[in-house]
Structures are given as structure tokens and as C-alpha cells.
CSV table of C-alpha atoms in Angstrom, one decimal:
chain,number,residue,atom,x,y,z
A,946,MET,CA,128.6,156.4,136.0
A,947,ARG,CA,130.2,153.2,134.9
A,948,THR,CA,132.6,152.4,137.7
A,949,MET,CA,131.3,151.2,141.1
A,950,SER,CA,133.3,149.6,143.8
A,951,HIS,CA,130.4,148.9,146.1
A,952,SER,CA,127.6,146.3,145.8
A,953,ILE,CA,124.0,147.3,146.1
A,954,THR,CA,123.9,146.1,149.8
A,955,SER,CA,126.4,148.7,150.9
A,956,LEU,CA,124.2,151.6,149.7
A,957,ALA,CA,123.2,152.5,153.3
A,958,LEU,CA,126.8,153.2,154.1
A,959,ILE,CA,127.4,155.4,151.0
A,960,SER,CA,124.1,157.1,150.7
A,961,ALA,CA,125.3,160.4,152.2
A,962,PHE,CA,128.1,160.5,149.6
A,963,ALA,CA,125.7,159.6,146.8
A,964,LEU,CA,123.3,162.4,147.8
A,965,THR,CA,126.1,164.9,147.9
A,966,ALA,CA,127.4,163.8,144.6
A,967,CYS,CA,124.0,164.0,142.9
A,968,ALA,CA,123.5,167.5,144.3
A,969,ASP,CA,126.9,168.7,143.0
A,970,ALA,CA,126.3,167.1,139.6
A,971,GLY,CA,122.8,168.6,139.3
A,972,ALA,CA,123.8,171.9,137.7
A,973,GLU,CA,126.2,170.2,135.3
A,974,ASP,CA,123.6,167.6,134.3
A,975,GLU,CA,121.1,170.3,133.6
A,976,GLU,CA,123.5,172.2,131.4
A,977,ASN,CA,124.3,169.0,129.4
A,978,THR,CA,120.8,167.5,129.1
A,979,GLU,CA,120.5,168.1,125.4
A,980,GLY,CA,123.8,166.5,124.6
A,981,THR,CA,123.2,163.6,127.0
A,982,GLU,CA,119.8,162.8,125.5
A,983,GLY,CA,121.3,162.8,122.1
A,984,THR,CA,123.9,160.2,122.9
A,985,GLN,CA,121.7,158.0,125.0
A,986,GLU,CA,119.4,156.7,122.2
A,987,THR,CA,121.8,154.0,121.0
A,988,SER,CA,119.4,151.4,119.6
A,989,ALA,CA,120.8,151.9,116.1
A,990,ALA,CA,124.4,151.5,117.1
A,991,ASP,CA,126.4,148.3,116.7
A,992,PRO,CA,126.2,146.6,120.1
A,993,GLY,CA,129.6,144.9,119.4
A,994,GLU,CA,131.3,148.3,119.5
A,995,ARG,CA,130.4,149.0,123.1
A,996,GLU,CA,133.2,149.2,125.6
A,997,THR,CA,133.2,146.8,128.6
A,998,PHE,CA,134.2,147.8,132.1
A,999,GLU,CA,135.1,145.5,135.0
A,1000,GLU,CA,133.2,146.5,138.2
A,1001,GLY,CA,134.0,145.9,141.9
A,1002,GLY,CA,130.7,144.3,142.5
A,1003,PRO,CA,127.2,143.7,141.1
A,1004,SER,CA,125.8,146.7,139.3
A,1005,PRO,CA,122.0,146.6,139.4
A,1006,ARG,CA,120.1,148.4,136.7
A,1007,LEU,CA,116.4,149.4,136.2
A,1008,ALA,CA,114.3,149.4,133.1
A,1009,ILE,CA,111.6,152.1,133.4
A,1010,THR,CA,108.9,152.6,130.7
A,1011,TYR,CA,107.2,155.9,129.9
A,1012,ASP,CA,105.0,157.2,127.1
A,1013,GLY,CA,107.2,156.8,124.0
A,1014,GLY,CA,110.1,154.8,125.3
A,1015,VAL,CA,112.1,153.0,128.0
A,1016,SER,CA,115.0,154.2,130.1
A,1017,VAL,CA,117.8,152.1,131.6
A,1018,VAL,CA,118.7,153.6,135.0
A,1019,ASP,CA,121.8,152.9,137.2
A,1020,GLY,CA,120.6,151.1,140.3
A,1021,THR,CA,123.1,153.0,142.6
A,1022,SER,CA,123.3,156.5,141.2
A,1023,LEU,CA,119.8,156.6,139.7
A,1024,GLU,CA,121.4,158.1,136.6
A,1025,SER,CA,119.8,157.4,133.2
A,1026,LEU,CA,122.3,155.4,131.2
A,1027,GLY,CA,120.2,155.1,128.0
A,1028,ASP,CA,116.8,156.2,126.7
A,1029,PHE,CA,115.3,154.4,123.8
A,1030,ASP,CA,112.3,155.2,121.6
A,1031,ALA,CA,109.5,152.6,121.4
A,1032,GLN,CA,106.0,152.6,120.2
A,1033,GLY,CA,102.6,152.1,121.9
A,1034,PHE,CA,101.9,151.0,125.4
A,1035,LEU,CA,105.0,149.3,126.7
A,1036,ARG,CA,105.4,146.6,129.3
A,1037,VAL,CA,108.8,145.3,130.6
A,1038,ASN,CA,109.9,142.1,132.2
A,1039,PRO,CA,113.3,140.8,133.3
A,1040,ALA,CA,114.3,137.9,131.0
A,1041,GLY,CA,115.6,135.9,133.9
A,1042,ASP,CA,119.4,135.9,133.3
A,1043,GLY,CA,120.3,138.9,135.5
A,1044,ARG,CA,121.1,141.0,132.5
A,1045,HIS,CA,118.4,141.3,129.8
A,1046,PHE,CA,114.8,142.5,129.7
A,1047,PHE,CA,112.0,141.7,127.3
A,1048,LEU,CA,110.1,144.8,126.2
A,1049,THR,CA,106.5,144.1,125.2
A,1050,GLU,CA,106.0,146.4,122.2
A,1051,GLY,CA,103.1,145.9,119.8
A,1052,GLU,CA,103.0,142.2,118.7
A,1053,SER,CA,106.4,141.2,120.0
A,1054,PHE,CA,108.8,140.7,122.9
A,1055,ARG,CA,111.8,142.8,122.1
A,1056,LEU,CA,115.2,142.1,123.7
A,1057,LEU,CA,116.8,144.9,125.8
A,1058,ASP,CA,120.3,144.5,127.2
A,1059,ALA,CA,120.7,146.4,130.5
A,1060,GLY,CA,124.5,146.1,130.1
A,1061,THR,CA,125.3,144.5,133.5
A,1062,TRP,CA,126.4,140.9,134.3
A,1063,GLY,CA,128.5,138.6,136.4
A,1064,GLU,CA,130.7,135.7,135.6
A,1065,PRO,CA,131.8,133.0,138.1
A,1066,HIS,CA,135.5,132.6,138.5
A,1067,GLY,CA,136.7,130.0,141.0
A,1068,ASP,CA,135.7,131.0,144.5
A,1069,HIS,CA,134.4,134.4,143.5
A,1070,ASN,CA,132.6,136.3,140.7
A,1071,HIS,CA,133.8,138.9,138.2
A,1072,TYR,CA,131.3,141.7,137.4
A,1073,TYR,CA,131.1,143.7,134.2
A,1074,SER,CA,129.1,146.6,132.6
A,1075,THR,CA,128.6,148.2,129.3
A,1076,ASP,CA,126.2,150.6,127.7
A,1077,PRO,CA,122.6,149.4,127.5
A,1078,HIS,CA,121.2,148.6,124.1
A,1079,LEU,CA,117.7,148.1,122.8
A,1080,SER,CA,118.0,145.5,120.0
A,1081,ASP,CA,115.8,144.8,117.0
A,1082,LEU,CA,115.7,141.1,118.1
A,1083,THR,CA,112.1,140.0,118.7
A,1084,VAL,CA,109.9,137.0,119.4
A,1085,ASP,CA,106.7,137.8,117.5
A,1086,GLY,CA,103.1,136.7,118.1
A,1087,ASP,CA,99.5,137.7,118.8
A,1088,ALA,CA,99.1,139.7,122.1
A,1089,PRO,CA,102.3,139.0,123.9
A,1090,ALA,CA,101.7,138.8,127.7
A,1091,HIS,CA,103.5,136.9,130.5
A,1092,VAL,CA,107.2,136.3,130.8
A,1093,VAL,CA,108.5,133.5,133.1
A,1094,SER,CA,111.9,132.1,133.8
A,1095,HIS,CA,112.7,128.8,135.5
A,1096,GLU,CA,115.7,126.5,135.7
A,1097,GLY,CA,117.6,128.5,133.0
A,1098,LEU,CA,114.7,128.6,130.6
A,1099,GLY,CA,112.5,131.5,129.7
A,1100,THR,CA,108.9,131.1,128.5
A,1101,LEU,CA,107.0,133.8,126.6
A,1102,PHE,CA,103.2,133.5,126.4
A,1103,PHE,CA,101.0,134.9,123.7
A,1104,ASP,CA,97.4,135.5,124.7
A,1105,GLY,CA,96.0,135.8,121.2
A,1106,THR,CA,96.8,132.2,120.3
A,1107,GLY,CA,97.6,130.5,123.6
A,1108,ASP,CA,101.0,129.6,122.1
A,1109,TYR,CA,104.2,129.9,124.1
A,1110,HIS,CA,107.9,129.9,123.3
A,1111,SER,CA,110.7,128.6,125.4
A,1112,LEU,CA,114.3,129.7,125.1
A,1113,GLU,CA,117.7,129.1,126.6
A,1114,LEU,CA,118.5,132.2,128.8
A,1115,ALA,CA,122.2,131.6,128.4
A,1116,ASP,CA,121.9,132.1,124.6
A,1117,LEU,CA,120.4,135.6,124.9
A,1118,ASP,CA,122.7,138.1,123.1
A,1119,VAL,CA,121.8,141.3,121.4
A,1120,GLU,CA,124.7,140.6,118.9
A,1121,ALA,CA,123.0,137.4,117.7
A,1122,GLU,CA,121.1,137.3,114.4
A,1123,SER,CA,117.9,136.0,116.1
A,1124,ILE,CA,116.4,134.6,119.3
A,1125,GLU,CA,116.1,130.8,119.0
A,1126,THR,CA,112.9,129.4,120.6
A,1127,GLU,CA,110.9,126.2,120.7
A,1128,ALA,CA,107.1,126.7,120.3
A,1129,PHE,CA,104.3,125.0,122.1
A,1130,GLU,CA,100.5,125.2,121.9
A,1131,SER,CA,98.2,125.4,124.9
A,1132,GLU,CA,94.6,124.3,124.6
A,1133,GLY,CA,93.6,127.7,123.0
A,1134,ALA,CA,93.8,131.4,123.1
A,1135,HIS,CA,93.3,133.0,126.5
A,1136,HIS,CA,95.0,135.4,128.9
A,1137,GLY,CA,97.3,132.8,130.5
A,1138,VAL,CA,100.8,131.7,131.5
A,1139,ALA,CA,103.1,128.8,130.9
A,1140,LEU,CA,106.5,127.6,131.9
A,1141,VAL,CA,108.8,125.0,130.5
A,1142,GLU,CA,111.1,123.1,132.9
A,1143,GLU,CA,114.6,121.8,132.3
A,1144,ASP,CA,113.5,118.3,131.7
A,1145,GLY,CA,110.9,119.4,129.0
A,1146,SER,CA,107.9,119.1,131.2
A,1147,ARG,CA,105.4,122.0,131.1
A,1148,PHE,CA,102.9,123.9,133.2
A,1149,GLU,CA,100.2,125.8,131.4
A,1150,THR,CA,96.8,127.4,132.2
A,1151,LEU,CA,93.6,126.2,130.6
A,1152,GLU,CA,91.8,127.9,127.7
A,1153,ASP,CA,88.7,128.7,129.7
A,1154,ARG,CA,90.8,130.0,132.6
A,1155,SER,CA,89.3,127.5,135.0
A,1156,GLY,CA,92.6,126.2,136.2
A,1157,ALA,CA,95.9,124.6,134.9
A,1158,ARG,CA,97.5,121.4,133.8
A,1159,PHE,CA,101.0,119.8,133.9
A,1160,LEU,CA,102.5,117.9,131.0
A,1161,ASP,CA,105.5,115.6,130.9
A,1162,ALA,CA,108.3,116.0,128.4
A,1163,GLU,CA,106.4,113.9,125.9
A,1164,GLY,CA,103.4,116.1,126.2
A,1165,ASP,CA,101.2,113.7,128.1
A,1166,GLU,CA,99.0,115.2,130.8
A,1167,VAL,CA,100.3,114.4,134.3
A,1168,ASP,CA,97.6,116.2,136.3
A,1169,ARG,CA,94.9,118.8,135.7
A,1170,SER,CA,92.7,121.0,137.9
A,1171,GLU,CA,89.6,122.9,136.8
A,1172,GLU,CA,89.1,124.3,140.3
A,1173,CYS,CA,90.6,127.7,139.8
A,1174,PRO,CA,88.2,130.2,138.1
A,1175,GLY,CA,89.9,133.3,136.7
A,1176,VAL,CA,93.4,131.8,137.0
A,1177,HIS,CA,96.1,134.4,137.0
A,1178,GLY,CA,99.4,135.4,138.6
A,1179,GLU,CA,101.9,132.5,138.5
A,1180,ALA,CA,104.7,132.3,141.1
A,1181,ALA,CA,107.2,129.6,142.1
A,1182,GLY,CA,108.1,128.3,145.5
A,1183,PRO,CA,110.5,125.7,146.9
A,1184,ASP,CA,110.8,122.1,145.8
A,1185,GLY,CA,109.2,122.6,142.4
A,1186,MET,CA,106.1,124.3,143.8
A,1187,ILE,CA,104.1,126.4,141.3
A,1188,ALA,CA,101.1,128.6,142.5
A,1189,VAL,CA,98.5,130.5,140.6
A,1190,GLY,CA,95.8,132.8,141.9
A,1191,CYS,CA,92.0,132.1,141.6
A,1192,GLU,CA,88.8,134.0,142.2
A,1193,ASP,CA,88.2,131.9,145.3
A,1194,GLY,CA,91.7,131.0,146.5
A,1195,VAL,CA,95.0,129.6,145.2
A,1196,LEU,CA,95.9,126.6,143.1
A,1197,VAL,CA,99.2,124.9,143.9
A,1198,PHE,CA,101.1,122.3,142.0
A,1199,ASP,CA,103.6,120.5,144.3
A,1200,GLY,CA,105.7,118.8,141.6
A,1201,GLU,CA,103.3,115.9,141.3
A,1202,SER,CA,99.7,117.0,141.6
A,1203,PHE,CA,97.5,120.0,142.1
A,1204,GLU,CA,95.9,121.1,145.4
A,1205,LYS,CA,93.4,123.9,145.8
A,1206,ILE,CA,93.5,126.2,148.8
A,1207,ASP,CA,90.1,127.8,149.2
A,1208,SER,CA,89.7,131.3,150.6
A,1209,GLY,CA,86.4,130.5,152.3
A,1210,GLU,CA,84.7,133.3,150.4
A,1211,GLU,CA,82.4,133.0,147.4
A,1212,TYR,CA,84.5,135.6,145.6
A,1213,SER,CA,87.9,136.7,146.7
A,1214,ARG,CA,90.2,137.2,143.7
A,1215,ILE,CA,93.9,136.7,144.2
A,1216,GLY,CA,95.3,137.8,140.9
A,1217,ASN,CA,99.0,138.3,141.6
A,1218,LEU,CA,101.4,136.3,143.8
A,1219,PHE,CA,104.8,137.3,145.1
A,1220,PRO,CA,107.3,134.6,146.4
A,1221,ALA,CA,110.3,134.8,148.7
A,1222,GLU,CA,113.3,132.7,148.5
A,1223,GLY,CA,113.0,129.4,150.3
A,1224,SER,CA,109.5,130.2,151.7
A,1225,SER,CA,106.2,128.5,151.0
A,1226,ILE,CA,104.3,131.6,152.0
A,1227,PHE,CA,103.2,133.8,149.1
A,1228,LEU,CA,102.0,137.4,149.3
A,1229,GLY,CA,99.0,138.1,147.1
A,1230,ASP,CA,96.6,140.9,146.3
A,1231,TYR,CA,93.0,140.3,147.6
A,1232,ASN,CA,89.7,141.6,146.3
A,1233,GLU,CA,86.2,140.6,147.4
A,1234,ASP,CA,84.6,143.0,145.0
A,1235,GLU,CA,83.5,141.4,141.7
A,1236,ASP,CA,83.3,144.8,140.1
A,1237,GLY,CA,87.0,145.4,140.8
A,1238,GLY,CA,86.8,148.0,143.5
A,1239,GLU,CA,89.5,149.2,145.9
A,1240,MET,CA,91.7,146.6,147.6
A,1241,THR,CA,92.7,147.3,151.2
A,1242,GLU,CA,93.5,143.7,152.3
A,1243,VAL,CA,96.4,141.5,151.2
A,1244,ALA,CA,96.6,137.7,151.3
A,1245,LEU,CA,99.3,135.6,152.9
A,1246,VAL,CA,99.1,132.2,151.3
A,1247,ASP,CA,100.8,129.4,153.2
A,1248,ALA,CA,101.0,126.7,150.6
A,1249,GLU,CA,102.5,124.2,152.9
A,1250,ALA,CA,99.8,124.6,155.6
A,1251,GLY,CA,97.1,125.1,153.0
A,1252,GLU,CA,95.9,128.3,154.6
A,1253,ILE,CA,95.1,131.8,153.5
A,1254,THR,CA,95.3,134.7,156.0
A,1255,THR,CA,94.2,138.2,155.1
A,1256,VAL,CA,95.7,141.4,156.5
A,1257,ASP,CA,94.1,144.9,156.3
A,1258,VAL,CA,96.6,147.6,155.4
A,1259,GLY,CA,94.1,150.5,156.0
A,1260,SER,CA,94.5,152.2,152.7
A,1261,PRO,CA,94.0,151.1,149.0
A,1262,TYR,CA,96.8,149.7,146.9
A,1263,ASN,CA,97.0,148.0,143.5
A,1264,PHE,CA,98.8,145.4,141.5
A,1265,ARG,CA,102.1,147.3,141.2
A,1266,ASN,CA,102.3,148.0,145.0
A,1267,LEU,CA,103.4,144.6,146.3
A,1268,ALA,CA,106.9,143.1,146.8
A,1269,ARG,CA,109.0,140.9,149.2
A,1270,GLY,CA,111.9,142.1,151.3
A,1271,PRO,CA,115.3,140.5,151.9
A,1272,GLU,CA,114.0,138.4,154.8
A,1273,GLY,CA,110.8,137.5,153.0
A,1274,GLU,CA,108.8,140.3,154.7
A,1275,ALA,CA,105.7,141.4,152.8
A,1276,LEU,CA,105.9,145.0,151.5
A,1277,VAL,CA,102.8,147.0,150.6
A,1278,LEU,CA,102.8,150.5,149.2
A,1279,THR,CA,99.5,152.2,149.8
A,1280,GLU,CA,97.7,155.3,148.5
A,1281,ASP,CA,98.3,157.2,151.7
A,1282,GLY,CA,102.0,157.2,150.7
A,1283,GLN,CA,103.2,154.6,153.2
A,1284,LEU,CA,105.3,151.5,152.7
A,1285,HIS,CA,104.0,148.8,155.1
A,1286,VAL,CA,106.2,146.0,156.4
A,1287,ILE,CA,104.3,142.8,157.4
A,1288,ASP,CA,105.6,139.6,159.0
A,1289,PRO,CA,104.5,136.8,156.6
A,1290,GLU,CA,104.4,134.2,159.4
A,1291,THR,CA,102.1,136.2,161.8
A,1292,GLY,CA,100.5,138.9,159.6
A,1293,GLU,CA,101.7,141.5,162.1
A,1294,HIS,CA,102.5,145.0,160.9
A,1295,THR,CA,106.1,145.4,162.0
A,1296,ASP,CA,106.9,148.9,160.6
A,1297,HIS,CA,106.0,151.5,158.1
A,1298,LEU,CA,107.6,154.5,156.3
A,1299,ASP,CA,106.2,157.5,154.5
A,1300,VAL,CA,107.8,157.4,151.0
A,1301,VAL,CA,105.5,159.2,148.5
A,1302,GLU,CA,102.7,161.8,148.6
A,1303,GLU,CA,99.1,160.6,148.8
A,1304,TRP,CA,97.8,159.5,145.5
A,1305,THR,CA,94.8,157.8,143.9
A,1306,GLU,CA,94.8,154.9,141.5
A,1307,PRO,CA,94.0,156.1,137.9
A,1308,GLU,CA,90.9,154.6,136.3
A,1309,GLU,CA,92.8,153.0,133.4
A,1310,TRP,CA,95.2,150.2,134.4
A,1311,GLN,CA,97.7,151.4,131.7
A,1312,GLU,CA,98.1,154.8,133.3
A,1313,PRO,CA,101.2,155.4,135.6
A,1314,ARG,CA,100.9,155.0,139.3
A,1315,PRO,CA,103.6,154.4,142.0
A,1316,ALA,CA,105.3,151.1,141.8
A,1317,ILE,CA,107.8,149.1,143.9
A,1318,ARG,CA,110.5,146.6,143.0
A,1319,VAL,CA,113.2,145.2,145.3
A,1320,VAL,CA,116.9,144.2,144.8
A,1321,ASP,CA,118.5,142.7,147.9
A,1322,ASP,CA,117.8,145.1,150.7
A,1323,VAL,CA,116.9,148.1,148.6
A,1324,ALA,CA,113.4,149.0,147.4
A,1325,TYR,CA,113.0,151.2,144.3
A,1326,ILE,CA,109.7,153.2,144.4
A,1327,THR,CA,108.5,155.4,141.5
A,1328,GLU,CA,106.4,158.5,142.0
A,1329,PRO,CA,104.8,159.6,138.7
A,1330,GLU,CA,103.2,162.7,140.0
A,1331,THR,CA,106.6,164.3,140.8
A,1332,GLN,CA,108.6,162.3,138.2
A,1333,GLU,CA,110.8,160.9,140.9
A,1334,ILE,CA,112.3,157.5,141.9
A,1335,HIS,CA,113.2,156.8,145.5
A,1336,MET,CA,115.6,154.2,147.1
A,1337,VAL,CA,114.6,152.8,150.4
A,1338,ASP,CA,117.1,150.9,152.6
A,1339,LEU,CA,114.9,148.1,153.9
A,1340,THR,CA,117.3,147.2,156.7
A,1341,GLU,CA,117.0,150.6,158.3
A,1342,LEU,CA,113.7,151.4,156.6
A,1343,GLU,CA,114.7,154.9,155.4
A,1344,VAL,CA,114.8,156.7,152.1
A,1345,ILE,CA,118.5,156.9,151.2
A,1346,GLN,CA,118.3,158.6,147.8
A,1347,SER,CA,115.8,160.2,145.5
A,1348,ALA,CA,116.2,161.4,141.9
A,1349,GLU,CA,114.2,163.4,139.4
A,1350,LEU,CA,113.5,161.7,136.1
A,1351,ASP,CA,113.1,163.4,132.7
A,1352,PHE,CA,109.8,161.5,132.1
A,1353,VAL,CA,106.7,160.2,133.9
A,1354,PRO,CA,107.6,156.7,135.0
A,1355,ASN,CA,105.2,153.9,134.4
A,1356,GLU,CA,106.5,150.3,134.7
A,1357,ILE,CA,109.7,149.5,136.5
A,1358,GLU,CA,111.7,146.3,136.7
A,1359,PRO,CA,115.3,145.5,137.9
A,1360,VAL,CA,118.1,143.2,137.0
A,1361,ASP,CA,120.9,142.6,139.6
A,1362,GLY,CA,123.8,141.9,137.3
A,1363,ARG,CA,124.7,138.7,139.1
A,1364,PRO,CA,125.5,135.2,137.8
A,1365,VAL,CA,122.4,133.0,137.7
A,1366,GLU,CA,122.0,129.3,138.4
A,1367,GLY,CA,121.2,127.4,135.3
A,1368,VAL,CA,122.3,130.3,133.1
A,1369,SER,CA,125.9,131.3,134.0
A,1370,ASP,CA,128.7,128.9,133.1
A,1371,ASP,CA,130.4,127.3,136.1
A,1372,TYR,CA,127.8,128.6,138.5
A,1373,GLU,CA,128.2,127.2,142.0
A,1374,GLU,CA,125.6,128.5,144.5
A,1375,ASP,CA,127.6,128.4,147.7
A,1376,GLU,CA,130.6,130.1,146.1
A,1377,ALA,CA,128.6,132.6,144.2
A,1378,ASP,CA,126.7,133.6,147.3
A,1379,GLU,CA,129.9,134.1,149.4
A,1380,HIS,CA,132.5,135.9,147.2
A,1381,ASP,CA,132.7,139.0,145.1
A,1382,HIS,CA,135.7,140.0,143.0
A,1383,GLU,CA,138.6,142.1,144.3
A,1384,ASP,CA,137.8,142.8,147.9
A,1385,HIS,CA,135.5,139.7,148.3
A,1386,ASP,CA,132.7,141.7,149.9
A,1387,HIS,CA,131.0,139.4,152.5
A,1388,ASP,CA,128.1,141.7,153.3
A,1389,GLU,CA,125.5,139.4,154.9
A,1390,HIS,CA,122.8,140.4,152.4
A,1391,ASP,CA,125.0,140.2,149.3
A,1392,HIS,CA,123.5,136.9,148.1
A,1393,ASP,CA,122.3,135.5,144.8
A,1394,GLU,CA,118.5,135.8,145.3
A,1395,ASP,CA,116.2,133.1,143.9
A,1396,GLU,CA,114.4,134.7,140.9
A,1397,ASP,CA,113.0,138.0,142.2
A,1398,ASP,CA,116.6,139.1,141.9
A,1399,ALA,CA,118.1,136.1,140.2
A,1400,GLU,CA,116.3,133.2,138.7
A,1401,GLY,CA,114.7,130.6,141.0
A,1402,ASP,CA,111.3,132.2,141.5
A,1403,HIS,CA,109.6,134.1,138.8
A,1404,SER,CA,106.6,136.0,140.1
A,1405,ASP,CA,108.6,139.2,139.3
A,1406,HIS,CA,108.2,138.3,135.6
A,1407,ASP,CA,104.4,138.0,135.6
A,1408,HIS,CA,102.7,139.3,138.7
A,1409,ASP,CA,102.2,142.7,137.1
A,1410,GLU,CA,100.5,141.3,134.0
A,1411,ASP,CA,97.2,142.7,133.1
A,1412,ASP,CA,93.9,140.8,132.9
A,1413,HIS,CA,92.6,141.9,129.5
A,1414,GLU,CA,89.1,140.6,130.2
A,1415,ASP,CA,88.3,142.5,133.4
A,1416,HIS,CA,91.2,145.0,133.5
A,1417,ASP,CA,92.0,143.8,136.9
A,1418,HIS,CA,95.7,143.2,137.4
């Protein structure tokens, strides 16, 4: 479905209609499956020939990988809008502009257009959609890994060389002849991460994975810390804050210097960090088992206070099971099938919801397992065992829609189709937050989120990345 007159935050009000519509369409969809699949694989088509539609509000879309390809799914109807063949084990990351993804395929990052975007126009935004398109545009290198966006720039890191490429997110276009990047070298090959800031300064992890360093625009080292063994899982906070996980705590760069927050344990790996807009508290995974055993505790890292609090969720979870809600709440999906809601300030369990059937994490990290991603006040949760995807209204904490998929879902990432600060022309935060086109929807949650759903933070671009050395993610 191309035309939507509601934003994602109004889904709780229209869920009953959506469920009925999906049920009514089920028989027709089944009858037309072969024809639909034939028209969905549009990679070879000329992207310039796609028709554009103006929408009544933001049109979130999801990229979901599976064995042999990637599907772009409508974030409201959960209808597949395009299925594309791709080779090998696939990873997917939002590019950071609210529209595009980078598909990690072989030795390259490949550009995928979700076909949804917004443009500022005076005191409101206009929203558009078109068919998704998997392009042949790539950024090539040895062992592509982390993708980070920050201040209108994207940074692509290659583990095999330690090189990274920065690019202007505003220039991403599947109709272009190539993706223009600027290349940098870290200290050497390693499973790492880097980001380039608007002024040309750079953050990068160290070759031996003992920490990180920060360089000015001329490439001179501003500060360096080697107090973060097993560095992994970059995320951004307010006021230029950058945090990475360690095997004994978290390392924080505050814009001028590094500070280590110790966990107080000899080994307590925090490998993935999840930010919330405007908050200095990060959600992290937490594992005291050096052999990579089950995790049943999560970490709440207060970077401002320099403290780490752990919370027991009572059931195992893994690196794809953490997210943040619209009010910054910590969300944890556990193997007993429950979605836990935790207050990040107090560590208190405030609510829970049964969403999926009980499951067990597969032995190989590449294998599908339930995953969660959030756009505004809606969580998208995959269930590989039943080939389903579920939508959870986080305001009411209820499942508002579920849909069967034609494949076993593996990785899932969203784009919200909104204008992005530092990327969209004429972007003004206050105006973009308050006004939508046509009926100027003023839903209190219909805001431009800072990178998880737009571009200020960027944990969502890297917190699922694998650790190739110990297969702990």
C-alpha cells in the first residue's frame, strides 16, 4: 500500500482497521503471491522510472534480511514492498538519512533505497514514497563491519584493514553513478568502529582493541585511552558524548577527553550500547562469563554520574534483544517470550508483555533469532520460528498487529521517512518536530527522534555488530 494518511504514532487508533484489512486481503494476497514476488525483485529496473507519491505523514519502512535476500516492508501494513536477491550472510544498517540502508554483502556496503523520505517546507514537512530499490552502488573493502551516522555524515568501517570511509548522507542517491567517500586509516586492522564529525575531527578505536582515540581535523591526536579492553559497541549521547563498551565497564569521550567508568568486576563485558534522545543513560548488554555464556542481566550506564547499575531480567537474552522506548525506557526481549520495560533512572521493572513464544538462542550468532527495533512508540519484533513480525504499541503495551512473512527473518532495521538534521535541506528542528503536511498532525509522540529514528544518536547503526574474534555480539 503506497498511500497512508496517518503517521506511525496513530497506529494504536487504527490497529483494529488494519487487522481487519489484513484479514480481508489474506485470501487475495495468497492467490496473487507468484505474481507479486515476480514484480517485487526490482533491483535491475531503472530507479529513475519509479513513480513518486505524496503521503499524509511519515511512512516508516523496515529492511529485513533472510537467507538469500532482503525485503523492504511497510511499517504500517507490514506488507512486503520489495524483495531483493543478495548473496551470502547479509547484515543491514540504516545509512542515517531516514531513507537509505547499507546492506553488508560480501566485501562491500551496498546502497538500498527504502523509498520513503520527508522534506521540510516552511512550518511543516512534506512526505513522499516510491518503490524500494536495491542498487548496484557499493563502497568496497576488506571485511565491512560497522556503520555510524553523525552530524550529517556516515562512516563505514572495514575490519580487514582498519580503514574507514566518510560520506555526505545528503548525497546518497541510487540514481548516482557512484558513492563519493573520503578514506581514512586507523592504526591497523581490527574489529572496530570510527566516526567522522562535521568539523573533520575523528573518533576511532585502537588496533589492539584496548580503547580509543580522538583526532582533530588535521589528524593530530587530541586524547587517547587504552583502558577499555575488548572495545565494542559505540553509541552517542548529548553534548558530543561518545561511549563504547569494554570488558570491564564503559569508556566515555565527553567532547574533550576520555573517562573510564569501571564496572567493579574483573570481567563484565558490555558489548553493545543503546542511547535515548537527550539522556546520558545508556542501556547495555552485560556478561560476566568470559566464555560467552547466557546473559540475564542488563547494564544501565549513567555516563554523567559515572555509574553502572545492573538489572536482572530473569531470563536469557542476546545482542538483538535490546532497544529504547519513546520516553527512554529500557526494553529487553527475553527467551521466555516477554518484553520487559525498565525505568532507566531507577532500574525498576515497570511492565512486561508476552509477545513471542519461548525460544532458545541458536549456537551460531549468524542464525536467526527474535529481534526488536523501535520507531517512535511502536516496537517491531520478529519471530523466526513462526515467520512472523509483531507490532507493539509501547504507549499501551499491547500487540496491535502481526503478519506472516514469506521467509525466515534474520536482521531487522527501520527508517522513519522523516527529514533529518544535518541531512535535509532547510531542516529546522522545532518546526520539523511540530508540523506534518496536510492536517498538521500534532500527536505528542510524532517527533523527529535523535538518531535511533533520525540521526543524532547512532547506536542503532552498530550495536548489533558482531565480534568476529569471540563471536559475542
